[in-house]
Short mmCIF file of C-alpha atoms in Angstrom, two decimals:
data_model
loop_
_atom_site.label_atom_id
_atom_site.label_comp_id
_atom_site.label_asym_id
_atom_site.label_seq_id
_atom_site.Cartn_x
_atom_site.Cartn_y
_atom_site.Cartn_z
CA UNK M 16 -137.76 61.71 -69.27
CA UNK M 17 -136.18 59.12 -67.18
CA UNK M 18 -136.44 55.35 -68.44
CA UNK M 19 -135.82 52.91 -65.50
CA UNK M 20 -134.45 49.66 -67.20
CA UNK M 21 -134.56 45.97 -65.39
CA UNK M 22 -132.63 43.11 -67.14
CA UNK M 23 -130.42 40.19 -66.60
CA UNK M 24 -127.75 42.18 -67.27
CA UNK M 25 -125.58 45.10 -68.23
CA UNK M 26 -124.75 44.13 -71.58
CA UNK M 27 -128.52 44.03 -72.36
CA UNK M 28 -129.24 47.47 -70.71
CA UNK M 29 -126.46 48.26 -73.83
CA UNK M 30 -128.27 47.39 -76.32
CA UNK M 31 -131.43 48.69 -74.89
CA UNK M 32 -130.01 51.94 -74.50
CA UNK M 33 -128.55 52.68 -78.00
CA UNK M 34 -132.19 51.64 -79.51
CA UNK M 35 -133.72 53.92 -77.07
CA UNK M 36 -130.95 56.41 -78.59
CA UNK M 37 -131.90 55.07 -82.30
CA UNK M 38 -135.76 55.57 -82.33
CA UNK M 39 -136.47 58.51 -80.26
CA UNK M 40 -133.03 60.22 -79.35
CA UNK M 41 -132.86 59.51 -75.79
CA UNK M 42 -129.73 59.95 -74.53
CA UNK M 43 -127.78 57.20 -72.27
CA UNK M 44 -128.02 59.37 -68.96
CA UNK M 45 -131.38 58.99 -69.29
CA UNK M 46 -131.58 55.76 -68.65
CA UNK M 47 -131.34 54.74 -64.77
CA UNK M 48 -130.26 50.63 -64.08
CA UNK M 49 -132.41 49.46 -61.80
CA UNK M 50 -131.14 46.20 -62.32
CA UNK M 51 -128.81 44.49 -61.79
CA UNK M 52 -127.76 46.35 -58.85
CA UNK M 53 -125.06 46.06 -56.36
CA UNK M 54 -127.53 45.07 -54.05
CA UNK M 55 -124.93 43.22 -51.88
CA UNK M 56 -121.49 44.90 -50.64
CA UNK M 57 -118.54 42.99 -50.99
CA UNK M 58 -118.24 42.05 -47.57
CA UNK M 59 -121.22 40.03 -48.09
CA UNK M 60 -120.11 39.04 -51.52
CA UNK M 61 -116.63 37.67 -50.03
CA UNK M 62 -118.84 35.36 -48.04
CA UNK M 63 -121.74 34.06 -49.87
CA UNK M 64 -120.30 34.72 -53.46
CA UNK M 65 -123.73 34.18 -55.59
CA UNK M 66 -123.86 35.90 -58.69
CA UNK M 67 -126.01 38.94 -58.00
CA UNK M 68 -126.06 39.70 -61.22
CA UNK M 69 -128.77 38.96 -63.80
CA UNK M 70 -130.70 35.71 -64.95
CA UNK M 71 -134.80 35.74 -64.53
CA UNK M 72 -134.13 34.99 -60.88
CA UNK M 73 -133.34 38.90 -60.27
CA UNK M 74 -136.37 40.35 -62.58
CA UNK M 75 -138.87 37.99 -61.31
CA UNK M 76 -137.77 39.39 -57.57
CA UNK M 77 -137.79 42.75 -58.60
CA UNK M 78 -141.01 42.62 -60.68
CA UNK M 79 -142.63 40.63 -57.44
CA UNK M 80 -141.39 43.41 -54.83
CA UNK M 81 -142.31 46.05 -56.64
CA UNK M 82 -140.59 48.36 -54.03
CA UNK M 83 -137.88 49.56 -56.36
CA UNK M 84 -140.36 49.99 -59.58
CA UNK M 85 -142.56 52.61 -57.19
CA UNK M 86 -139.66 54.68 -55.67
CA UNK M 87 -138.63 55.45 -59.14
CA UNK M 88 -141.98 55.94 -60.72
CA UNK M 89 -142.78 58.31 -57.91
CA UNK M 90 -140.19 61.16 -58.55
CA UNK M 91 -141.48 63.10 -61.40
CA UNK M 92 -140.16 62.89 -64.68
CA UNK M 93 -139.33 59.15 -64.09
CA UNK M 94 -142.70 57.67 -65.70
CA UNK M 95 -141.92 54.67 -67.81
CA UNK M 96 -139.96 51.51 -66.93
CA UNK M 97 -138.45 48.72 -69.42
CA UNK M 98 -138.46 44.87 -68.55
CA UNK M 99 -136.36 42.74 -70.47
CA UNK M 100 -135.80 38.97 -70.22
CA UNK M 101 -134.04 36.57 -72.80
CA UNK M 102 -136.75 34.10 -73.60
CA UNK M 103 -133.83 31.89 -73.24
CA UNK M 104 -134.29 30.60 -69.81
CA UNK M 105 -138.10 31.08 -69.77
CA UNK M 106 -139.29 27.30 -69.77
CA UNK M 107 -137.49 27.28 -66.04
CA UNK M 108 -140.47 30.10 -64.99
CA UNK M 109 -143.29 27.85 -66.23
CA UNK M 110 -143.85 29.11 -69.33
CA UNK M 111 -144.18 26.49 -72.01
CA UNK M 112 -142.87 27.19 -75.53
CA UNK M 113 -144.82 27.23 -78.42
CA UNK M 114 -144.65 25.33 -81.42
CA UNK M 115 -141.79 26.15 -84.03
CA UNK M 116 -143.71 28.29 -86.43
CA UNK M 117 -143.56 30.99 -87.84
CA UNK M 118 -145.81 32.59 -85.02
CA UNK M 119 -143.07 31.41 -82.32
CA UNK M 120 -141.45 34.58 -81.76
CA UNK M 121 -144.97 36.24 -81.27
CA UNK M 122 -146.74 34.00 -79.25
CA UNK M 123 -143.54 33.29 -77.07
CA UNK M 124 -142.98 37.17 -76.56
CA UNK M 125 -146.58 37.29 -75.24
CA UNK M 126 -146.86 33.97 -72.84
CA UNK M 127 -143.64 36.00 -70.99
CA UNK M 128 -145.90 39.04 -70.91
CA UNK M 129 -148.28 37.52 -69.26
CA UNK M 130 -145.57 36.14 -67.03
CA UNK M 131 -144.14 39.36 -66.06
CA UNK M 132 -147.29 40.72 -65.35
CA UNK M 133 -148.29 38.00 -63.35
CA UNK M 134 -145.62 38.82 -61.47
CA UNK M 135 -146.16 42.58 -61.37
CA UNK M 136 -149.58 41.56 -59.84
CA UNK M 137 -150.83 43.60 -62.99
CA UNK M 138 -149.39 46.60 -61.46
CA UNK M 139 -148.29 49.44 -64.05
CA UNK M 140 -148.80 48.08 -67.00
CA UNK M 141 -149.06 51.09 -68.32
CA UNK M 142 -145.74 52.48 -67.36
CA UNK M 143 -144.07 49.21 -68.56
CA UNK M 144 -142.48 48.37 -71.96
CA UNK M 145 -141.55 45.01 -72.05
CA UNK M 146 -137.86 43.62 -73.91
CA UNK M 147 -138.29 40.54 -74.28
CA UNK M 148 -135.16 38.68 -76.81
CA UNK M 149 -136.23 35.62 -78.32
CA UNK M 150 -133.84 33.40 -77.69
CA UNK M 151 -131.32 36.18 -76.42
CA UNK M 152 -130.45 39.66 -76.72
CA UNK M 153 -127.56 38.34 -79.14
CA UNK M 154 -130.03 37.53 -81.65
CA UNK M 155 -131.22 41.72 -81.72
CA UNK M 156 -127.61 42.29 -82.74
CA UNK M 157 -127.34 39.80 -85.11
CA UNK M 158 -129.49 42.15 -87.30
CA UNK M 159 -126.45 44.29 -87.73
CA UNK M 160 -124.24 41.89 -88.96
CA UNK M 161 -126.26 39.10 -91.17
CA UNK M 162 -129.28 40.12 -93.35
CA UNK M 163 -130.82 36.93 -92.90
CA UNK M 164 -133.56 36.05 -90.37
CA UNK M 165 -131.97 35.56 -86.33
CA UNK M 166 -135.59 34.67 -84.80
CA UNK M 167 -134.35 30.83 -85.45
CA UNK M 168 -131.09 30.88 -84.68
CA UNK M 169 -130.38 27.63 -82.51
CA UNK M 170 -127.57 29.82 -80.43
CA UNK M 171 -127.39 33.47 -81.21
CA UNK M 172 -124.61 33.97 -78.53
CA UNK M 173 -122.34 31.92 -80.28
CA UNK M 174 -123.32 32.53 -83.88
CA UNK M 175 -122.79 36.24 -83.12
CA UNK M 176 -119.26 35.71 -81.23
CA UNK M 177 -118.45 33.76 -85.09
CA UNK M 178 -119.93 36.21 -87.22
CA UNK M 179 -118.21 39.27 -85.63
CA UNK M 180 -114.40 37.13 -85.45
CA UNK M 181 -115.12 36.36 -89.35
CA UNK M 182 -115.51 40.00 -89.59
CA UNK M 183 -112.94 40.83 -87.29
CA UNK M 184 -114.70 42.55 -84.75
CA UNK M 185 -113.09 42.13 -81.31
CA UNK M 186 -115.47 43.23 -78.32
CA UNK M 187 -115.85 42.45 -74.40
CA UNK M 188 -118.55 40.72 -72.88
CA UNK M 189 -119.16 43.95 -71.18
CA UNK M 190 -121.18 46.76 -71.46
CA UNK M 191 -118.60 48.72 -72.90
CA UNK M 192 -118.30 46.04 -75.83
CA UNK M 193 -121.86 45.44 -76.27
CA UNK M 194 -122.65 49.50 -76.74
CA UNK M 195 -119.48 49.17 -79.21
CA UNK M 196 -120.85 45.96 -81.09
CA UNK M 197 -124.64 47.59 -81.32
CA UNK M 198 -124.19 51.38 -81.42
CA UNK M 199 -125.72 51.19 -85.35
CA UNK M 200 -128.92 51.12 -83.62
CA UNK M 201 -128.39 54.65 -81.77
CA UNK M 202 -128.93 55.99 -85.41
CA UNK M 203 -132.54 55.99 -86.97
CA UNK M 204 -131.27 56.65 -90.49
CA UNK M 205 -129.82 52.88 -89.97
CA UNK M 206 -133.32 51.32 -88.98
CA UNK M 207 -134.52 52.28 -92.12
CA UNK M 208 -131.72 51.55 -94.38
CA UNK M 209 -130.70 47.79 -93.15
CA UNK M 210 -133.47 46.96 -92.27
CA UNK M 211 -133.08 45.56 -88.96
CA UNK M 212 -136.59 45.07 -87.86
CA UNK M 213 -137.58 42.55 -90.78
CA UNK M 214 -135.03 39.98 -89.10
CA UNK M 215 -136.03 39.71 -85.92
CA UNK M 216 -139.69 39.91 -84.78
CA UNK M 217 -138.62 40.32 -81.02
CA UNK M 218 -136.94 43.28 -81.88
CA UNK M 219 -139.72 44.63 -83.97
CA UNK M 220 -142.08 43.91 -81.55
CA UNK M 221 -140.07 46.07 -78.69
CA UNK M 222 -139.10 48.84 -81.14
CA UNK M 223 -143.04 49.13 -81.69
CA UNK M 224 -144.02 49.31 -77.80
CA UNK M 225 -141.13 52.16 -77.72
CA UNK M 226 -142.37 53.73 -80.47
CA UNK M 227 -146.23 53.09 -79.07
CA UNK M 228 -145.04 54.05 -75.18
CA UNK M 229 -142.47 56.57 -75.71
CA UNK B 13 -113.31 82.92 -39.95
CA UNK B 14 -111.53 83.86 -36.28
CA UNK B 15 -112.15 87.51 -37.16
CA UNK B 16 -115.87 86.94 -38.31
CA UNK B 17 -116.51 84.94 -34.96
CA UNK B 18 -114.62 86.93 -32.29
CA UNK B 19 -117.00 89.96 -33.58
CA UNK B 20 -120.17 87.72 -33.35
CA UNK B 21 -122.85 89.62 -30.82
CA UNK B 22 -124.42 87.67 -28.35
CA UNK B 23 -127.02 86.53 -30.38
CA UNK B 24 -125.11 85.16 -32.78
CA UNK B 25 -122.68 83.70 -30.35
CA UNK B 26 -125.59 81.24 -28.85
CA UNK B 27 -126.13 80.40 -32.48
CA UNK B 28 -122.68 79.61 -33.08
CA UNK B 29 -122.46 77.22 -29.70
CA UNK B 30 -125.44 74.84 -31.48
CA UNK B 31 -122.11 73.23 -32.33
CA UNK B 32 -122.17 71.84 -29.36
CA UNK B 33 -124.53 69.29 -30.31
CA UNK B 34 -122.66 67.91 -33.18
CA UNK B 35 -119.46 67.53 -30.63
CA UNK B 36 -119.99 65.52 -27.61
CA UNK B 37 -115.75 66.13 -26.66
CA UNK B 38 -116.43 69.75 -27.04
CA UNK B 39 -116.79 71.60 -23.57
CA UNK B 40 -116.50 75.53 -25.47
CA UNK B 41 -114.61 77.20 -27.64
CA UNK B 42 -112.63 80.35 -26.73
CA UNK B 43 -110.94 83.11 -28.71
CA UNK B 44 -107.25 83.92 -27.24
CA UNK B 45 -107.94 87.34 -28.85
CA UNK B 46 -104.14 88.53 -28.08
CA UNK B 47 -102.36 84.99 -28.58
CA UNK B 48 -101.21 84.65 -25.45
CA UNK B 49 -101.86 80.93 -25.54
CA UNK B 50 -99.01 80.88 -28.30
CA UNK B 51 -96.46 82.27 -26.27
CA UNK B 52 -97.05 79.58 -23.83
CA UNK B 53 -96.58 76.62 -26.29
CA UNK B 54 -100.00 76.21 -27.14
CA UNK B 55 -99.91 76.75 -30.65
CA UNK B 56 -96.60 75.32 -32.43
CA UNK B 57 -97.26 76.04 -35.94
CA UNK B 58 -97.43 78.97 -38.28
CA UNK B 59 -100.86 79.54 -37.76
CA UNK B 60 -102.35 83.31 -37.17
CA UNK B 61 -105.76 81.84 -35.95
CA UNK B 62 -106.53 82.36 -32.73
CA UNK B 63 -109.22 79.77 -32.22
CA UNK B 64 -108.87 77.30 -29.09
CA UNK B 65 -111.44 74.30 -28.03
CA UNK B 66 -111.58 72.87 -24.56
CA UNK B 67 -112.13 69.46 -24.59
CA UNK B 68 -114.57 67.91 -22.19
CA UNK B 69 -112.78 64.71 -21.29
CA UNK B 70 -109.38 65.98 -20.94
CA UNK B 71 -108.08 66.61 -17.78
CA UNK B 72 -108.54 70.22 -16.75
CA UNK B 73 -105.12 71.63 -16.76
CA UNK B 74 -104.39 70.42 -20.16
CA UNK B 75 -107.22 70.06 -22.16
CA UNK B 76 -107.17 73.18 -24.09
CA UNK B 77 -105.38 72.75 -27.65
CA UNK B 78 -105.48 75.15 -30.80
CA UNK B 79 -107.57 75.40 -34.08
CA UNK B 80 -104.05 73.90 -36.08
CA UNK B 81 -104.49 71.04 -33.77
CA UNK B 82 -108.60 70.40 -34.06
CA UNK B 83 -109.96 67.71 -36.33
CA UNK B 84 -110.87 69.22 -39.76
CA UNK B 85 -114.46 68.47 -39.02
CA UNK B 86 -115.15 70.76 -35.95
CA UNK B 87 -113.24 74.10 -38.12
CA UNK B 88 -115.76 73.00 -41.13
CA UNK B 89 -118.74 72.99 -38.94
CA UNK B 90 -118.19 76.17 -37.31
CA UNK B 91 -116.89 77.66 -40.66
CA UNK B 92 -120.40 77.03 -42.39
CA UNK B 93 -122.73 77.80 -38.83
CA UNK B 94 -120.91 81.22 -38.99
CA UNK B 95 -121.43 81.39 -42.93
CA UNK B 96 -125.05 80.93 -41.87
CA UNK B 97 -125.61 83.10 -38.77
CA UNK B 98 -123.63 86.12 -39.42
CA UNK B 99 -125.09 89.26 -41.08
CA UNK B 100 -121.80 90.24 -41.95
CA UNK B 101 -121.36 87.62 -45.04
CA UNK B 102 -123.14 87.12 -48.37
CA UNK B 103 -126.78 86.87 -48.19
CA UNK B 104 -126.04 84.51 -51.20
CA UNK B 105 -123.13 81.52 -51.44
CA UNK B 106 -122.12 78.72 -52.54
CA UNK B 107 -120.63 75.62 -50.76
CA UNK B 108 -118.51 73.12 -52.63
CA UNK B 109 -118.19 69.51 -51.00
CA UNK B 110 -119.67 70.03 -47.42
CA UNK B 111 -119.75 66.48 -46.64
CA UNK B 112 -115.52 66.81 -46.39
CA UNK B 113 -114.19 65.21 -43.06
CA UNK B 114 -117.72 64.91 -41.28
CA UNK B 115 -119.42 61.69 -40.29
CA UNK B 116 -122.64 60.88 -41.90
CA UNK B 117 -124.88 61.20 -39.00
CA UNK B 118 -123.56 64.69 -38.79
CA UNK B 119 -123.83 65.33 -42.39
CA UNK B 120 -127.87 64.91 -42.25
CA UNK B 121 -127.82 67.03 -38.68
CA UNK B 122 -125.94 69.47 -40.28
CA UNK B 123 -127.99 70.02 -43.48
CA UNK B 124 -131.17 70.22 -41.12
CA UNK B 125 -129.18 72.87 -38.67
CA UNK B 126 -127.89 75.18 -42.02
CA UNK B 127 -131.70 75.17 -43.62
CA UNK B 128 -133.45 76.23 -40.40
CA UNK B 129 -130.38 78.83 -39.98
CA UNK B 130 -130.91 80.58 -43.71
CA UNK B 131 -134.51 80.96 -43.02
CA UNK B 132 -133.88 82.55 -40.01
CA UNK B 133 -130.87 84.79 -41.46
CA UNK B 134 -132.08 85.18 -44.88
CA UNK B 135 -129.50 83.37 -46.62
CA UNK B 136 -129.39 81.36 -49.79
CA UNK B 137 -127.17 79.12 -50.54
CA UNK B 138 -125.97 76.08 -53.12
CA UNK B 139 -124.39 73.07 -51.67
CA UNK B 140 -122.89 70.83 -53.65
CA UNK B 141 -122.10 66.86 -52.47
CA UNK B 142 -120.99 63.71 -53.11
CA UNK B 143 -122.17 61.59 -49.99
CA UNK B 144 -125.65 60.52 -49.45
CA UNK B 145 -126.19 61.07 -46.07
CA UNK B 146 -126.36 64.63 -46.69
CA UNK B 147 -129.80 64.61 -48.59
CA UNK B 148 -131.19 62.78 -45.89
CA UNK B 149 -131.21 66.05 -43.85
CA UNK B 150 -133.17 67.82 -46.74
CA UNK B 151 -137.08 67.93 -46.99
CA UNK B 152 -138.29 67.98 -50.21
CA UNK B 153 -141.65 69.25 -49.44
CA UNK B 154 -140.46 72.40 -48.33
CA UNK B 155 -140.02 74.46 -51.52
CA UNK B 156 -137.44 76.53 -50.24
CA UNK B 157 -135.07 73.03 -50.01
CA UNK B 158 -134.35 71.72 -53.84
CA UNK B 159 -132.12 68.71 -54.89
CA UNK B 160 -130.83 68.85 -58.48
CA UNK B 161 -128.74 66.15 -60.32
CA UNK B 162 -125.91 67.50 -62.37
CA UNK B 163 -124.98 65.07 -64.81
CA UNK B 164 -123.18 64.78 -68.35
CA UNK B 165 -125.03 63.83 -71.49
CA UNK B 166 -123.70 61.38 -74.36
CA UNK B 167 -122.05 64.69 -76.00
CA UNK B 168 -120.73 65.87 -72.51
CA UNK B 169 -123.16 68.90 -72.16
CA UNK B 170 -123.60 69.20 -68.34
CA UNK B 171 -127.39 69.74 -67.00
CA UNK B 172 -129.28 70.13 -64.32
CA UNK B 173 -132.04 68.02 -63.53
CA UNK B 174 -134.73 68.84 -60.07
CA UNK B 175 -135.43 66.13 -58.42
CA UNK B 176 -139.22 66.01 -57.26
CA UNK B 177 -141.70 63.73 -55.86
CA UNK B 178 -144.99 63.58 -57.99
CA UNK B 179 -148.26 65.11 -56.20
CA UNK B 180 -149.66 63.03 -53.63
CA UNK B 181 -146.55 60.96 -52.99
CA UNK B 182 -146.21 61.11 -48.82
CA UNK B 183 -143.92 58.74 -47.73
CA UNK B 184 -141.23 56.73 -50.05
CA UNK B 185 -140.35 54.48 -46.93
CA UNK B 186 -136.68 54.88 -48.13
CA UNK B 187 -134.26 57.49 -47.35
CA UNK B 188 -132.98 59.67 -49.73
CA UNK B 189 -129.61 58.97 -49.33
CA UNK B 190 -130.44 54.62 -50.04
CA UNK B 191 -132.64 55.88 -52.82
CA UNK B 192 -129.22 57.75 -54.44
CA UNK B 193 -127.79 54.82 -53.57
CA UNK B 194 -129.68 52.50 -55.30
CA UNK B 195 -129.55 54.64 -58.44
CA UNK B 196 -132.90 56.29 -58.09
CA UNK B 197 -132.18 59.59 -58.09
CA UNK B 198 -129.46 59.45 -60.93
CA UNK B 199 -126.02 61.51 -60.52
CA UNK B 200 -124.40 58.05 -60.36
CA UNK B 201 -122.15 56.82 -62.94
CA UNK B 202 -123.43 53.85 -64.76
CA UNK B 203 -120.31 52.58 -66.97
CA UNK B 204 -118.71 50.32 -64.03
#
């Protein structure tokens, strides 16, 4: 089956992918980017050069057009679609954090939820798995590299550009580097072994909607 | 091909001149049978086809010119209407890259022309492209007209994929060739 995948960016669509590839074998040309898109040509681009790329900005239109989501669900064999935000940015969307405890994660993963479905006019929620990263998608990948809790972390981005230079690891910002720095997730023997999911409750929560949804 | 077409019947020969349609410079096509044209400088080249076009614009006295001399995209077009209409080829055939040298708006013309010409000549063929605008002359609620997506998997097995719209889906208000486009349909790379 088909997976279309919305998110603020490519490198997150990485990551997505080799969990999708981790819990239930799906393999990466399975999984159609419906955003980011080249939406704009680079005529257009040359003259108006705003960054068509990513951020809540493009999900939110997306998930409020809806135009996109249907085409795809409507060929057959294309039946489930993934939503992922960072929770990073979410206070700019009007939705309010929680309190700092040790239900943050939880309750912040749900108030964006709602959000997106607010959005989606509470259109296919069945079809939809929602990725939400709190604070960022970073902080999923962190689980590979520290066993130690990355729900708090202040600034996963730059704790996980630190951890991986300590260790050596040189990657792009890209999603080339990000399937490189995360690709211990494509195998389900690892889940099990390190233990991933008991340091980070985002990524437990997601990795329980795939394995609910999928 | 100038064999296959200078031993069209009538029939056939109508069939042929749909071409017509796709090429508004085209006034007819002629086959100098015993190359007389070459010997009067008309064809310059080593080439043993005997295929001439008159162009419609051109003045009169000079606006004949030779197959060697023709855009690629008029000898394509005629090559895969005569694929179609004669009952002298393969009932079955494939076609590699017919989108080559044609504009898009003749691409989707084309497509519809070719699948209204196998029904009608009992021919069955696989097409394979690389530009959108040639799905856009496909219907995809006609059974006897299938897409597929050919793609490679993460261990670089090739498969084939049919691309189908679920039951009860009428109109997707997008063609197909923006719907490949936009990634919909797959058979797009997705590292870059």
């Amino acid at each position: 089956m088909k997976i279309g995948v919305i998110c603020e960016g490519h490198t997150d669509r990485a990551v997505i992918s080799k969990i999708l590839k981790g819990l239930k074998g799906i393999d990466s040309s399975q999984i159609v980017p419906l955003r980011p898109d080249y939406s704009r040509d680079e005529t257009d681009l040359a003259v108006n050069p705003v960054d068509s790329f990513g951020s809540w900005t493009n999900v939110r239109e997306e998930c409020l057009n809806r135009e996109k989501i249907s085409r795809f669900l409507s060929i057959e064999d294309q039946g489930i679609i993934i939503i992922q935000v960072d929770s990073a940015e979410s206070h700019e969307f009007g939705v309010t954090k929680p309190e700092k405890n040790q239900n943050y994660s939880s309750v912040l993963r749900q108030r964006i939820i709602e959000k997106i479905n607010e959005w989606l006019d509470n259109e296919f929620l069945d079809e939809t798995i929602y990725a939400v990263a709190i604070e960022e998608t970073e902080a999923w990948i962190l689980t590979i590299y520290e066993s130690r809790d990355s729900t708090t972390s202040a600034d996963p981005k730059a704790r996980l550009k630190r951890i991986l230079s300590k260790k050596g690891v040189k990657y792009t910002h890209n999603l080339e580097g990000f399937s490189d720095i995360s690709d211990k997730f494509s195998k389900r023997k690892n889940f099990a072994k390190e233990k991933y999911l008991t340091f980070n409750q985002s990524l437990a929560d997601f990795c329980q909607e795939v394995e609910d949804k999928l | 091909m100038d064999v296959l077409i200078s031993n069209f019947n009538s029939y056939e020969t109508s069939k042929l001149l749909t071409c017509k349609l796709f090429f508004n410079w085209l006034d007819k096509i002629t086959l100098d049978k015993h190359d007389e044209n070459k010997l009067e400088g008309y064809k310059l080249g080593k080439s043993s086809s005997t295929l001439y076009f008159h162009d419609r614009f051109m003045q009169k006295k000079n606006n004949l010119f030779s197959a060697e001399n023709a855009n690629e995209g008029i000898l394509h077009v005629i090559f895969y209407l005569a694929l179609f209409i004669s009952n002298k080829t393969p009932d079955f055939f494939a076609i590699d890259n017919i989108e080559t040298a044609l504009n898009p708006k003749l691409c989707r013309s084309l497509i519809k022309e070719l699948t209204k010409l196998s029904q009608e000549r009992g021919k069955q063929a696989i097409v394979t492209t690389h530009n959108p605008a040639i799905l856009d002359g496909l219907n995809l609620h006609d059974d006897s007209q299938r897409l597929f997506e050919v793609y490679r998997t993460d261990e670089g097995a090739t498969e084939v994929r049919r691309i189908k719209f679920k039951k009860g889906v009428s109109a997707k208000n997008l063609k197909l060739s923006e719907m490949w486009m936009e990634g919909l349909l797959g058979a797009v790379p997705n590292s870059f």
